[in-house]
PDB file of C-alpha atoms in Angstrom:
ATOM      1  CA  MET A 184      85.471 -38.716 -88.289  1.00 40.00           C
ATOM      2  CA  ALA A 185      87.990 -38.876 -91.197  1.00 40.00           C
ATOM      3  CA  ALA A 186      90.250 -40.970 -89.367  1.00 40.00           C
ATOM      4  CA  ALA A 187      87.566 -43.544 -88.430  1.00 42.00           C
ATOM      5  CA  ARG A 188      86.658 -43.983 -92.137  1.00 42.00           C
ATOM      6  CA  GLN A 189      90.227 -44.148 -93.140  1.00 39.00           C
ATOM      7  CA  SER A 190      90.751 -46.906 -90.456  1.00 44.00           C
ATOM      8  CA  GLU A 191      87.395 -48.920 -91.608  1.00 50.00           C
ATOM      9  CA  ARG A 192      88.818 -48.690 -95.257  1.00 52.00           C
ATOM     10  CA  GLY A 193      92.234 -50.221 -94.140  1.00 58.00           C
ATOM     11  CA  ARG A 194      90.324 -53.231 -92.722  1.00 78.00           C
ATOM     12  CA  ILE A 195      88.552 -53.921 -96.257  1.00 86.00           C
ATOM     13  CA  PRO A 196      90.965 -56.238 -98.214  1.00 88.00           C
ATOM     14  CA  PRO A 197      91.930 -55.235-101.807  1.00 91.00           C
ATOM     15  CA  HIS A 198      89.542 -56.781-104.351  1.00 94.00           C
ATOM     16  CA  PRO A 199      90.414 -57.283-108.107  1.00 95.00           C
ATOM     17  CA  ASP A 200      88.297 -55.802-111.135  1.00 96.00           C
ATOM     18  CA  VAL A 201      86.743 -58.963-112.457  1.00 95.00           C
ATOM     19  CA  ARG A 202      87.276 -58.002-115.970  1.00 95.00           C
ATOM     20  CA  ALA A 203      91.042 -58.528-115.301  1.00 96.00           C
ATOM     21  CA  ILE A 204      90.435 -61.867-114.107  1.00 95.00           C
ATOM     22  CA  SER A 205      91.599 -64.682-116.262  1.00 95.00           C
ATOM     23  CA  THR A 206      89.504 -67.834-116.771  1.00 94.00           C
ATOM     24  CA  GLN A 207      92.460 -70.060-115.615  1.00 96.00           C
ATOM     25  CA  GLN A 208      92.509 -68.105-112.300  1.00 96.00           C
ATOM     26  CA  VAL A 209      88.636 -68.716-111.806  1.00 96.00           C
ATOM     27  CA  LEU A 210      88.919 -72.174-112.655  1.00 95.00           C
ATOM     28  CA  GLU A 211      91.802 -72.807-110.299  1.00 96.00           C
ATOM     29  CA  ALA A 212      89.885 -71.144-107.562  1.00 97.00           C
ATOM     30  CA  LEU A 213      86.835 -73.637-108.370  1.00 95.00           C
ATOM     31  CA  VAL A 214      88.514 -76.721-108.537  1.00 94.00           C
ATOM     32  CA  ASP A 215      88.784 -77.204-104.642  1.00 96.00           C
ATOM     33  CA  PRO A 216      85.539 -78.589-103.266  1.00 93.00           C
ATOM     34  CA  VAL A 217      85.768 -76.458-100.120  1.00 96.00           C
ATOM     35  CA  ARG A 218      85.639 -73.418-102.039  1.00 97.00           C
ATOM     36  CA  ARG A 219      83.084 -74.587-104.421  1.00 95.00           C
ATOM     37  CA  HIS A 220      81.044 -75.087-100.880  1.00 94.00           C
ATOM     38  CA  ILE A 221      81.615 -71.702 -99.975  1.00 97.00           C
ATOM     39  CA  VAL A 222      80.459 -70.431-103.405  1.00 97.00           C
ATOM     40  CA  GLY A 223      77.345 -72.560-103.346  1.00 94.00           C
ATOM     41  CA  GLU A 224      76.396 -71.288 -99.631  1.00 95.00           C
ATOM     42  CA  LEU A 225      76.710 -67.783-100.785  1.00 97.00           C
ATOM     43  CA  TYR A 226      74.865 -68.512-104.037  1.00 96.00           C
ATOM     44  CA  ALA A 227      71.928 -69.722-101.689  1.00 94.00           C
ATOM     45  CA  ALA A 228      72.234 -67.318 -99.174  1.00 95.00           C
ATOM     46  CA  ARG A 229      69.893 -64.130 -99.251  1.00 90.00           C
ATOM     47  CA  GLU A 230      72.211 -62.073 -97.356  1.00 96.00           C
ATOM     48  CA  ASP A 231      76.082 -61.774 -96.981  1.00 97.00           C
ATOM     49  CA  LEU A 232      77.716 -64.256 -94.574  1.00 98.00           C
ATOM     50  CA  SER A 233      80.427 -64.201 -92.324  1.00 97.00           C
ATOM     51  CA  CYS A 234      83.328 -66.607 -92.583  1.00 94.00           C
ATOM     52  CA  GLY A 235      82.135 -68.489 -89.348  1.00 93.00           C
ATOM     53  CA  THR A 236      78.704 -69.232 -90.437  1.00 96.00           C
ATOM     54  CA  ILE A 237      79.797 -71.265 -93.216  1.00 96.00           C
ATOM     55  CA  GLU A 238      80.383 -74.585 -91.886  1.00 95.00           C
ATOM     56  CA  LEU A 239      83.540 -76.261 -93.357  1.00 97.00           C
ATOM     57  CA  PRO A 240      85.491 -79.281 -92.709  1.00 96.00           C
ATOM     58  CA  VAL A 241      88.835 -77.601 -92.311  1.00 97.00           C
ATOM     59  CA  SER A 242      90.599 -75.538 -89.682  1.00 96.00           C
ATOM     60  CA  LYS A 243      90.174 -71.827 -89.444  1.00 95.00           C
ATOM     61  CA  SER A 244      93.568 -70.745 -91.085  1.00 96.00           C
ATOM     62  CA  THR A 245      92.820 -73.115 -94.028  1.00 97.00           C
ATOM     63  CA  ALA A 246      89.141 -71.645 -94.288  1.00 97.00           C
ATOM     64  CA  THR A 247      90.820 -68.117 -94.414  1.00 96.00           C
ATOM     65  CA  HIS A 248      93.166 -69.427 -97.175  1.00 98.00           C
ATOM     66  CA  HIS A 249      90.174 -70.673 -99.140  1.00 98.00           C
ATOM     67  CA  PHE A 250      88.292 -67.122 -98.742  1.00 98.00           C
ATOM     68  CA  HIS A 251      91.490 -65.512 -99.681  1.00 97.00           C
ATOM     69  CA  VAL A 252      91.850 -67.658-102.896  1.00 98.00           C
ATOM     70  CA  LEU A 253      88.025 -66.912-103.838  1.00 98.00           C
ATOM     71  CA  ARG A 254      88.815 -63.121-103.145  1.00 97.00           C
ATOM     72  CA  GLU A 255      91.692 -63.014-105.431  1.00 97.00           C
ATOM     73  CA  ALA A 256      89.804 -64.905-108.187  1.00 97.00           C
ATOM     74  CA  GLY A 257      87.297 -62.004-108.033  1.00 96.00           C
ATOM     75  CA  LEU A 258      84.601 -64.334-106.965  1.00 97.00           C
ATOM     76  CA  ILE A 259      83.669 -62.810-103.426  1.00 98.00           C
ATOM     77  CA  ARG A 260      83.814 -59.322-101.873  1.00 97.00           C
ATOM     78  CA  GLN A 261      84.838 -59.039 -98.285  1.00 97.00           C
ATOM     79  CA  TYR A 262      84.264 -56.356 -95.531  1.00 95.00           C
ATOM     80  CA  TYR A 263      83.961 -55.759 -91.904  1.00 94.00           C
ATOM     81  CA  VAL A 264      80.814 -55.554 -89.701  1.00 92.00           C
ATOM     82  CA  GLY A 265      82.236 -54.934 -86.283  1.00 91.00           C
ATOM     83  CA  THR A 266      84.781 -57.792 -85.944  1.00 92.00           C
ATOM     84  CA  SER A 267      82.890 -60.240 -88.353  1.00 93.00           C
ATOM     85  CA  ARG A 268      84.339 -60.403 -91.755  1.00 95.00           C
ATOM     86  CA  MET A 269      81.563 -60.639 -94.233  1.00 97.00           C
ATOM     87  CA  ASN A 270      81.360 -62.202 -97.677  1.00 98.00           C
ATOM     88  CA  ALA A 271      79.477 -61.552-100.605  1.00 98.00           C
ATOM     89  CA  LEU A 272      79.188 -63.315-103.837  1.00 97.00           C
ATOM     90  CA  ARG A 273      79.876 -60.874-106.581  1.00 97.00           C
ATOM     91  CA  ARG A 274      77.490 -62.495-108.758  1.00 96.00           C
ATOM     92  CA  ASP A 275      76.153 -59.548-110.996  1.00 95.00           C
ATOM     93  CA  GLU A 276      79.884 -58.562-111.761  1.00 95.00           C
ATOM     94  CA  PHE A 277      80.814 -61.870-112.394  1.00 94.00           C
ATOM     95  CA  ASP A 278      77.692 -62.989-114.606  1.00 95.00           C
ATOM     96  CA  GLU A 279      78.987 -60.094-116.732  1.00 96.00           C
ATOM     97  CA  VAL A 280      82.154 -61.556-117.611  1.00 95.00           C
ATOM     98  CA  PHE A 281      81.574 -65.175-117.160  1.00 95.00           C
ATOM     99  CA  PRO A 282      77.762 -65.491-118.133  1.00 96.00           C
ATOM    100  CA  GLY A 283      76.157 -68.387-116.600  1.00 94.00           C
ATOM    101  CA  LEU A 284      79.204 -69.897-114.807  1.00 93.00           C
ATOM    102  CA  LEU A 285      78.199 -69.448-111.367  1.00 92.00           C
ATOM    103  CA  ARG A 286      74.934 -70.974-111.842  1.00 92.00           C
ATOM    104  CA  ALA A 287      76.169 -74.016-113.733  1.00 93.00           C
ATOM    105  CA  LEU A 288      78.892 -74.457-111.006  1.00 89.00           C
ATOM    106  CA  VAL A 289      76.149 -74.166-108.098  1.00 88.00           C
ATOM    107  CA  THR A 290      73.917 -76.647-109.971  1.00 89.00           C
ATOM    108  CA  GLY A 291      76.664 -79.248-110.630  1.00 83.00           C
ATOM    109  CA  HIS A 292      77.988 -79.180-107.087  1.00 72.00           C
ATOM    110  CA  ALA A 293      74.234 -79.692-105.862  1.00 74.00           C
ATOM    111  CA  ARG A 294      73.822 -82.734-108.123  1.00 76.00           C
ATOM    112  CA  GLU A 295      76.909 -84.157-106.923  1.00 76.00           C
ATOM    113  CA  SER A 296      76.263 -83.598-103.338  1.00 71.00           C
ATOM    114  CA  ASP A 297      72.804 -85.343-103.824  1.00 68.00           C
ATOM    115  CA  ALA A 298      74.310 -88.316-105.428  1.00 70.00           C
ATOM    116  CA  ARG A 299      77.043 -88.669-102.562  1.00 68.00           C
ATOM    117  CA  ARG A 300      74.079 -88.786 -99.937  1.00 72.00           C
ATOM    118  CA  GLU A 301      72.200 -91.114-101.970  1.00 77.00           C
ATOM    119  CA  ALA A 302      75.281 -93.804-102.343  1.00 73.00           C
TER     120      ALA A 302
END
């Protein structure tokens, strides 16, 4: 049993302490529209989402890179359920360190998306 728990822990990628993340790192992670889309999807979701359930206009390997950047910036937590890598927005932790940033980002991204559809 202990070996099974150890192997599961080995599959969970490392997650930085949000308090150790710089504003610069967060802004660099969020500058990319694909990553902003991922954050918006996770913000709107009522549950954690697997990588494959978020529709992205990039290849699988590029999507993996985007999820990695978001994880390294402290924005998401990743874990496995079976063979699916799940993603959770670290909303509560993030709001403690960067109050209001996620809500402002998601609101702005939605407004931009609406404007593009209307054009």
